[in-house]
């Protein structure tokens, strides 16, 4: 068996997402809030998926949410995560509305469990994770 190379498959950053990734590197989770319908969205998009308006302002998210679903990775296909298995990836409904995905960094699992967003770093790239409320 050969060793898997380490290395994160870097997220694709474009004009819409570069500021989001930059803020995440500073520990801030951002949302876009539509100028017309007021709904929050994430990931960043050039227009509102609900009403089609291109106007939006950037607002910080509370970071609080509830677990919607999860999967446990037992064999990672991402070289940067080989050796970390098993690990759990959550689908979290933020209190503001958007559903985001990130690794469970601390705590236990249950549907509807309250979690907080936390940043972690892999190969110099800041990623989004979650901790169960009341855990580390
Ligand atoms: Zn809208």
GROMACS .gro file of N, CA and C and ligand atoms in nm:
model
  409
    1UNK      N    1   0.085  -0.118   0.000
    1UNK     CA    2   0.000   0.000   0.000
    1UNK      C    3   0.089   0.124   0.000
    2UNK      N    4   0.055   0.218  -0.086
    2UNK     CA    5   0.132   0.342  -0.092
    2UNK      C    6   0.069   0.446  -0.002
    3UNK      N    7   0.153   0.539   0.043
    3UNK     CA    8   0.103   0.647   0.125
    3UNK      C    9   0.023   0.743   0.039
    4UNK      N   10  -0.088   0.791   0.093
    4UNK     CA   11  -0.166   0.893   0.024
    4UNK      C   12  -0.095   1.027   0.042
    5UNK      N   13  -0.088   1.108  -0.064
    5UNK     CA   14  -0.029   1.241  -0.046
    5UNK      C   15  -0.122   1.328   0.037
    6UNK      N   16  -0.062   1.410   0.125
    6UNK     CA   17  -0.142   1.507   0.199
    6UNK      C   18  -0.167   1.623   0.106
    7UNK      N   19  -0.261   1.699   0.135
    7UNK     CA   20  -0.290   1.817   0.055
    7UNK      C   21  -0.438   1.837   0.040
    8UNK      N   22  -0.480   1.956   0.071
    8UNK     CA   23  -0.620   1.989   0.062
    8UNK      C   24  -0.655   2.022  -0.082
    9UNK      N   25  -0.767   1.974  -0.126
    9UNK     CA   26  -0.821   2.019  -0.254
    9UNK      C   27  -0.882   2.156  -0.226
   10UNK      N   28  -0.813   2.259  -0.273
   10UNK     CA   29  -0.850   2.395  -0.235
   10UNK      C   30  -0.988   2.432  -0.287
   11UNK      N   31  -1.064   2.505  -0.207
   11UNK     CA   32  -1.195   2.552  -0.254
   11UNK      C   33  -1.177   2.644  -0.374
   12UNK      N   34  -1.274   2.641  -0.462
   12UNK     CA   35  -1.272   2.732  -0.577
   12UNK      C   36  -1.323   2.868  -0.529
   13UNK      N   37  -1.240   2.969  -0.548
   13UNK     CA   38  -1.279   3.105  -0.509
   13UNK      C   39  -1.300   3.186  -0.634
   14UNK      N   40  -1.413   3.254  -0.639
   14UNK     CA   41  -1.443   3.341  -0.752
   14UNK      C   42  -1.484   3.478  -0.700
   15UNK      N   43  -1.529   3.565  -0.790
   15UNK     CA   44  -1.566   3.701  -0.750
   15UNK      C   45  -1.675   3.702  -0.644
   16UNK      N   46  -1.763   3.603  -0.647
   16UNK     CA   47  -1.872   3.600  -0.550
   16UNK      C   48  -1.829   3.544  -0.415
   17UNK      N   49  -1.731   3.454  -0.412
   17UNK     CA   50  -1.698   3.384  -0.288
   17UNK      C   51  -1.568   3.427  -0.221
   18UNK      N   52  -1.483   3.502  -0.290
   18UNK     CA   53  -1.352   3.537  -0.235
   18UNK      C   54  -1.364   3.611  -0.101
   19UNK      N   55  -1.456   3.706  -0.092
   19UNK     CA   56  -1.473   3.782   0.033
   19UNK      C   57  -1.523   3.690   0.145
   20UNK      N   58  -1.607   3.592   0.108
   20UNK     CA   59  -1.660   3.498   0.208
   20UNK      C   60  -1.546   3.415   0.266
   21UNK      N   61  -1.460   3.363   0.179
   21UNK     CA   62  -1.346   3.284   0.226
   21UNK      C   63  -1.250   3.370   0.307
   22UNK      N   64  -1.230   3.497   0.265
   22UNK     CA   65  -1.143   3.588   0.338
   22UNK      C   66  -1.195   3.614   0.479
   23UNK      N   67  -1.325   3.634   0.491
   23UNK     CA   68  -1.384   3.657   0.623
   23UNK      C   69  -1.374   3.531   0.708
   24UNK      N   70  -1.398   3.416   0.647
   24UNK     CA   71  -1.389   3.291   0.723
   24UNK      C   72  -1.248   3.274   0.780
   25UNK      N   73  -1.147   3.314   0.703
   25UNK     CA   74  -1.009   3.305   0.752
   25UNK      C   75  -0.987   3.393   0.874
   26UNK      N   76  -1.072   3.496   0.890
   26UNK     CA   77  -1.066   3.583   1.008
   26UNK      C   78  -1.162   3.537   1.117
   27UNK      N   79  -1.227   3.423   1.094
   27UNK     CA   80  -1.318   3.368   1.195
   27UNK      C   81  -1.459   3.423   1.189
   28UNK      N   82  -1.494   3.485   1.076
   28UNK     CA   83  -1.627   3.546   1.061
   28UNK      C   84  -1.704   3.473   0.952
   29UNK      N   85  -1.823   3.428   0.985
   29UNK     CA   86  -1.911   3.362   0.890
   29UNK      C   87  -2.008   3.465   0.834
   30UNK      N   88  -2.003   3.485   0.703
   30UNK     CA   89  -2.085   3.588   0.640
   30UNK      C   90  -2.202   3.526   0.563
   31UNK      N   91  -2.308   3.604   0.554
   31UNK     CA   92  -2.424   3.569   0.472
   31UNK      C   93  -2.450   3.686   0.378
   32UNK      N   94  -2.518   3.658   0.269
   32UNK     CA   95  -2.569   3.764   0.184
   32UNK      C   96  -2.718   3.779   0.219
   33UNK      N   97  -2.762   3.905   0.233
   33UNK     CA   98  -2.902   3.932   0.263
   33UNK      C   99  -2.960   4.011   0.146
   34UNK      N  100  -3.063   3.956   0.086
   34UNK     CA  101  -3.124   4.016  -0.033
   34UNK      C  102  -3.181   4.153  -0.001
   35UNK      N  103  -3.152   4.251  -0.092
   35UNK     CA  104  -3.204   4.387  -0.075
   35UNK      C  105  -3.354   4.395  -0.098
   36UNK      N  106  -3.411   4.298  -0.170
   36UNK     CA  107  -3.553   4.304  -0.206
   36UNK      C  108  -3.639   4.221  -0.110
   37UNK      N  109  -3.607   4.091  -0.098
   37UNK     CA  110  -3.695   4.004  -0.018
   37UNK      C  111  -3.642   3.985   0.125
   38UNK      N  112  -3.517   4.024   0.151
   38UNK     CA  113  -3.463   4.019   0.287
   38UNK      C  114  -3.415   3.883   0.333
   39UNK      N  115  -3.425   3.783   0.247
   39UNK     CA  116  -3.382   3.649   0.289
   39UNK      C  117  -3.229   3.638   0.283
   40UNK      N  118  -3.177   3.560   0.378
   40UNK     CA  119  -3.032   3.537   0.383
   40UNK      C  120  -2.996   3.418   0.298
   41UNK      N  121  -2.878   3.422   0.241
   41UNK     CA  122  -2.831   3.310   0.160
   41UNK      C  123  -2.682   3.288   0.180
   42UNK      N  124  -2.644   3.165   0.159
   42UNK     CA  125  -2.504   3.124   0.163
   42UNK      C  126  -2.500   2.985   0.100
   43UNK      N  127  -2.410   2.954   0.011
   43UNK     CA  128  -2.293   3.030  -0.029
   43UNK      C  129  -2.328   3.154  -0.110
   44UNK      N  130  -2.229   3.245  -0.123
   44UNK     CA  131  -2.252   3.368  -0.197
   44UNK      C  132  -2.290   3.339  -0.343
   45UNK      N  133  -2.388   3.413  -0.390
   45UNK     CA  134  -2.437   3.398  -0.527
   45UNK      C  135  -2.453   3.536  -0.590
   46UNK      N  136  -2.447   3.545  -0.723
   46UNK     CA  137  -2.461   3.675  -0.789
   46UNK      C  138  -2.603   3.731  -0.783
   47UNK      N  139  -2.703   3.646  -0.755
   47UNK     CA  140  -2.839   3.696  -0.740
   47UNK      C  141  -2.917   3.607  -0.643
   48UNK      N  142  -3.028   3.659  -0.595
   48UNK     CA  143  -3.108   3.590  -0.495
   48UNK      C  144  -3.176   3.466  -0.555
   49UNK      N  145  -3.161   3.349  -0.492
   49UNK     CA  146  -3.226   3.230  -0.546
   49UNK      C  147  -3.377   3.229  -0.521
   50UNK      N  148  -3.428   3.324  -0.440
   50UNK     CA  149  -3.571   3.326  -0.407
   50UNK      C  150  -3.648   3.424  -0.495
   51UNK      N  151  -3.589   3.542  -0.521
   51UNK     CA  152  -3.662   3.643  -0.598
   51UNK      C  153  -3.586   3.690  -0.723
   52UNK      N  154  -3.460   3.649  -0.738
   52UNK     CA  155  -3.384   3.683  -0.858
   52UNK      C  156  -3.314   3.817  -0.854
   53UNK      N  157  -3.331   3.894  -0.748
   53UNK     CA  158  -3.268   4.026  -0.740
   53UNK      C  159  -3.116   4.014  -0.728
   54UNK      N  160  -3.041   4.099  -0.800
   54UNK     CA  161  -2.895   4.096  -0.787
   54UNK      C  162  -2.844   4.173  -0.665
   55UNK      N  163  -2.929   4.252  -0.602
   55UNK     CA  164  -2.885   4.335  -0.491
   55UNK      C  165  -2.880   4.259  -0.360
   56UNK      N  166  -2.769   4.275  -0.289
   56UNK     CA  167  -2.756   4.210  -0.158
   56UNK      C  168  -2.655   4.287  -0.075
   57UNK      N  169  -2.671   4.276   0.055
   57UNK     CA  170  -2.569   4.328   0.145
   57UNK      C  171  -2.512   4.211   0.223
   58UNK      N  172  -2.392   4.230   0.273
   58UNK     CA  173  -2.324   4.123   0.346
   58UNK      C  174  -2.346   4.147   0.495
   59UNK      N  175  -2.389   4.041   0.564
   59UNK     CA  176  -2.415   4.050   0.708
   59UNK      C  177  -2.345   3.933   0.778
   60UNK      N  178  -2.301   3.953   0.901
   60UNK     CA  179  -2.242   3.841   0.974
   60UNK      C  180  -2.351   3.747   1.023
   61UNK      N  181  -2.321   3.617   1.020
   61UNK     CA  182  -2.413   3.516   1.073
   61UNK      C  183  -2.389   3.503   1.223
   62UNK      N  184  -2.492   3.459   1.293
   62UNK     CA  185  -2.476   3.436   1.437
   62UNK      C  186  -2.384   3.317   1.462
   63UNK      N  187  -2.381   3.224   1.368
   63UNK     CA  188  -2.303   3.100   1.385
   63UNK      C  189  -2.382   2.990   1.453
   64UNK      N  190  -2.502   3.021   1.500
   64UNK     CA  191  -2.585   2.922   1.568
   64UNK      C  192  -2.675   2.852   1.468
   65UNK      N  193  -2.698   2.723   1.493
   65UNK     CA  194  -2.786   2.648   1.406
   65UNK      C  195  -2.825   2.516   1.468
   66UNK      N  196  -2.899   2.438   1.390
   66UNK     CA  197  -2.947   2.308   1.434
   66UNK      C  198  -2.907   2.202   1.331
   67UNK      N  199  -2.872   2.084   1.381
   67UNK     CA  200  -2.833   1.975   1.292
   67UNK      C  201  -2.955   1.928   1.214
   68UNK      N  202  -2.942   1.928   1.083
   68UNK     CA  203  -3.047   1.878   0.994
   68UNK      C  204  -3.020   1.731   0.961
   69UNK      N  205  -2.894   1.700   0.930
   69UNK     CA  206  -2.855   1.564   0.896
   69UNK      C  207  -2.704   1.552   0.907
   70UNK      N  208  -2.653   1.430   0.886
   70UNK     CA  209  -2.509   1.410   0.893
   70UNK      C  210  -2.472   1.280   0.822
   71UNK      N  211  -2.343   1.268   0.792
   71UNK     CA  212  -2.288   1.144   0.742
   71UNK      C  213  -2.153   1.124   0.806
   72UNK      N  214  -2.118   1.000   0.828
   72UNK     CA  215  -1.987   0.969   0.883
   72UNK      C  216  -1.899   0.912   0.773
   73UNK      N  217  -1.785   0.976   0.753
   73UNK     CA  218  -1.691   0.935   0.649
   73UNK      C  219  -1.596   0.832   0.709
   74UNK      N  220  -1.597   0.714   0.650
   74UNK     CA  221  -1.510   0.606   0.699
   74UNK      C  222  -1.392   0.581   0.607
   75UNK      N  223  -1.401   0.631   0.483
   75UNK     CA  224  -1.289   0.622   0.390
   75UNK      C  225  -1.289   0.749   0.307
   76UNK      N  226  -1.199   0.840   0.342
   76UNK     CA  227  -1.196   0.969   0.275
   76UNK      C  228  -1.133   0.958   0.138
   77UNK      N  229  -1.193   1.026   0.040
   77UNK     CA  230  -1.133   1.036  -0.093
   77UNK      C  231  -1.052   1.164  -0.107
   78UNK      N  232  -1.060   1.251  -0.008
   78UNK     CA  233  -0.983   1.375  -0.008
   78UNK      C  234  -0.850   1.350   0.061
   79UNK      N  235  -0.739   1.364  -0.011
   79UNK     CA  236  -0.608   1.332   0.048
   79UNK      C  237  -0.581   1.402   0.181
   80UNK      N  238  -0.628   1.526   0.196
   80UNK     CA  239  -0.600   1.600   0.319
   80UNK      C  240  -0.667   1.537   0.441
   81UNK      N  241  -0.767   1.455   0.420
   81UNK     CA  242  -0.843   1.401   0.532
   81UNK      C  243  -0.817   1.252   0.555
   82UNK      N  244  -0.732   1.192   0.469
   82UNK     CA  245  -0.698   1.052   0.489
   82UNK      C  246  -0.625   1.039   0.622
   83UNK      N  247  -0.668   0.946   0.701
   83UNK     CA  248  -0.610   0.929   0.834
   83UNK      C  249  -0.695   0.991   0.943
   84UNK      N  250  -0.787   1.078   0.905
   84UNK     CA  251  -0.876   1.140   1.003
   84UNK      C  252  -1.001   1.055   1.029
   85UNK      N  253  -1.026   0.957   0.943
   85UNK     CA  254  -1.149   0.878   0.954
   85UNK      C  255  -1.153   0.800   1.085
   86UNK      N  256  -1.270   0.773   1.136
   86UNK     CA  257  -1.397   0.827   1.087
   86UNK      C  258  -1.419   0.970   1.136
   87UNK      N  259  -1.481   1.048   1.051
   87UNK     CA  260  -1.522   1.184   1.092
   87UNK      C  261  -1.662   1.210   1.036
   88UNK      N  262  -1.726   1.306   1.096
   88UNK     CA  263  -1.867   1.332   1.065
   88UNK      C  264  -1.882   1.469   1.001
   89UNK      N  265  -1.959   1.473   0.892
   89UNK     CA  266  -1.992   1.598   0.824
   89UNK      C  267  -2.140   1.625   0.848
   90UNK      N  268  -2.167   1.747   0.896
   90UNK     CA  269  -2.303   1.787   0.929
   90UNK      C  270  -2.365   1.873   0.820
   91UNK      N  271  -2.495   1.860   0.806
   91UNK     CA  272  -2.577   1.959   0.735
   91UNK      C  273  -2.648   2.036   0.845
   92UNK      N  274  -2.622   2.166   0.852
   92UNK     CA  275  -2.673   2.249   0.962
   92UNK      C  276  -2.763   2.359   0.906
   93UNK      N  277  -2.880   2.371   0.962
   93UNK     CA  278  -2.968   2.484   0.931
   93UNK      C  279  -2.932   2.598   1.024
   94UNK      N  280  -2.869   2.701   0.966
   94UNK     CA  281  -2.838   2.818   1.048
   94UNK      C  282  -2.966   2.885   1.094
   95UNK      N  283  -2.961   2.952   1.207
   95UNK     CA  284  -3.080   3.021   1.257
   95UNK      C  285  -3.132   3.125   1.157
   96UNK      N  286  -3.042   3.178   1.075
   96UNK     CA  287  -3.082   3.277   0.974
   96UNK      C  288  -3.148   3.214   0.852
   97UNK      N  289  -3.139   3.081   0.838
   97UNK     CA  290  -3.205   3.015   0.726
   97UNK      C  291  -3.118   2.927   0.638
   98UNK      N  292  -3.000   2.976   0.592
   98UNK     CA  293  -2.921   2.893   0.503
   98UNK      C  294  -2.878   2.761   0.567
   99UNK      N  295  -2.865   2.661   0.482
   99UNK     CA  296  -2.814   2.530   0.526
   99UNK      C  297  -2.669   2.517   0.478
  100UNK      N  298  -2.579   2.494   0.574
  100UNK     CA  299  -2.437   2.482   0.541
  100UNK      C  300  -2.385   2.347   0.587
  101UNK      N  301  -2.271   2.309   0.532
  101UNK     CA  302  -2.210   2.181   0.562
  101UNK      C  303  -2.073   2.204   0.625
  102UNK      N  304  -2.039   2.120   0.721
  102UNK     CA  305  -1.908   2.131   0.784
  102UNK      C  306  -1.886   2.013   0.877
  103UNK      N  307  -1.761   1.994   0.909
  103UNK     CA  308  -1.725   1.882   0.994
  103UNK      C  309  -1.767   1.906   1.139
  104UNK      N  310  -1.812   1.800   1.204
  104UNK     CA  311  -1.838   1.806   1.348
  104UNK      C  312  -1.703   1.802   1.418
  105UNK      N  313  -1.671   1.910   1.491
  105UNK     CA  314  -1.541   1.921   1.555
  105UNK      C  315  -1.545   1.877   1.700
  106UNK      N  316  -1.660   1.888   1.764
  106UNK     CA  317  -1.673   1.845   1.904
  106UNK      C  318  -1.820   1.826   1.936
  107UNK      N  319  -1.848   1.724   2.014
  107UNK     CA  320  -1.984   1.700   2.057
  107UNK      C  321  -2.038   1.569   2.002
  108UNK      N  322  -2.164   1.546   2.031
  108UNK     CA  323  -2.228   1.424   1.987
  108UNK      C  324  -2.339   1.458   1.887
  109UNK      N  325  -2.400   1.354   1.834
  109UNK     CA  326  -2.495   1.372   1.725
  109UNK      C  327  -2.638   1.345   1.768
  110UNK      N  328  -2.727   1.429   1.722
  110UNK     CA  329  -2.869   1.400   1.726
  110UNK      C  330  -2.937   1.500   1.634
  111UNK      N  331  -3.042   1.455   1.571
  111UNK     CA  332  -3.115   1.543   1.482
  111UNK      C  333  -3.173   1.658   1.562
  112UNK      N  334  -3.153   1.778   1.514
  112UNK     CA  335  -3.203   1.895   1.582
  112UNK      C  336  -3.111   1.951   1.690
  113UNK      N  337  -2.998   1.883   1.715
  113UNK     CA  338  -2.904   1.932   1.817
  113UNK      C  339  -2.858   2.072   1.782
  114UNK      N  340  -2.840   2.154   1.883
  114UNK     CA  341  -2.791   2.290   1.862
  114UNK      C  342  -2.640   2.288   1.847
  115UNK      N  343  -2.591   2.361   1.748
  115UNK     CA  344  -2.447   2.367   1.721
  115UNK      C  345  -2.406   2.511   1.695
  116UNK      N  346  -2.274   2.533   1.706
  116UNK     CA  347  -2.214   2.663   1.677
  116UNK      C  348  -2.108   2.645   1.570
  117UNK      N  349  -2.100   2.738   1.480
  117UNK     CA  350  -1.997   2.737   1.376
  117UNK      C  351  -1.860   2.764   1.439
  118UNK      N  352  -1.761   2.692   1.392
  118UNK     CA  353  -1.622   2.713   1.434
  118UNK      C  354  -1.534   2.694   1.311
  119UNK      N  355  -1.428   2.769   1.305
  119UNK     CA  356  -1.334   2.756   1.195
  119UNK      C  357  -1.221   2.663   1.237
  120UNK      N  358  -1.168   2.591   1.139
  120UNK     CA  359  -1.047   2.512   1.162
  120UNK      C  360  -0.963   2.520   1.036
  121UNK      N  361  -0.840   2.481   1.047
  121UNK     CA  362  -0.747   2.501   0.937
  121UNK      C  363  -0.687   2.368   0.893
  122UNK      N  364  -0.680   2.350   0.763
  122UNK     CA  365  -0.615   2.234   0.703
  122UNK      C  366  -0.523   2.285   0.593
  123UNK      N  367  -0.397   2.253   0.602
  123UNK     CA  368  -0.299   2.293   0.500
  123UNK      C  369  -0.306   2.442   0.469
  124UNK      N  370  -0.327   2.524   0.572
  124UNK     CA  371  -0.329   2.670   0.553
  124UNK      C  372  -0.463   2.724   0.505
  125UNK      N  373  -0.560   2.639   0.484
  125UNK     CA  374  -0.692   2.684   0.438
  125UNK      C  375  -0.791   2.676   0.554
  126UNK      N  376  -0.860   2.786   0.581
  126UNK     CA  377  -0.963   2.786   0.685
  126UNK      C  378  -1.090   2.723   0.631
  127UNK      N  379  -1.144   2.631   0.709
  127UNK     CA  380  -1.267   2.561   0.671
  127UNK      C  381  -1.371   2.582   0.780
  128UNK      N  382  -1.496   2.553   0.744
  128UNK     CA  383  -1.607   2.568   0.838
  128UNK      C  384  -1.636   2.434   0.906
  129UNK      N  385  -1.647   2.438   1.036
  129UNK     CA  386  -1.687   2.322   1.113
  129UNK      C  387  -1.791   2.365   1.215
  130UNK      N  388  -1.835   2.269   1.295
  130UNK     CA  389  -1.937   2.297   1.397
  130UNK      C  390  -1.904   2.222   1.525
  131UNK      N  391  -1.942   2.282   1.636
  131UNK     CA  392  -1.933   2.216   1.766
  131UNK      C  393  -2.072   2.213   1.827
  132UNK      N  394  -2.101   2.106   1.898
  132UNK     CA  395  -2.228   2.097   1.967
  132UNK      C  396  -2.233   2.205   2.075
  133UNK      N  397  -2.347   2.271   2.089
  133UNK     CA  398  -2.361   2.371   2.194
  133UNK      C  399  -2.334   2.306   2.328
  134UNK      N  400  -2.248   2.367   2.405
  134UNK     CA  401  -2.211   2.312   2.535
  134UNK      C  402  -2.088   2.226   2.531
  135UNK      N  403  -2.042   2.185   2.411
  135UNK     CA  404  -1.917   2.108   2.397
  135UNK      C  405  -1.803   2.207   2.378
  136UNK      N  406  -1.683   2.161   2.378
  136UNK     CA  407  -1.561   2.240   2.365
  136UNK      C  408  -1.577   2.373   2.297
  137LIG    ZN1  409  -3.452   3.800  -0.274
   0.00000   0.00000   0.00000
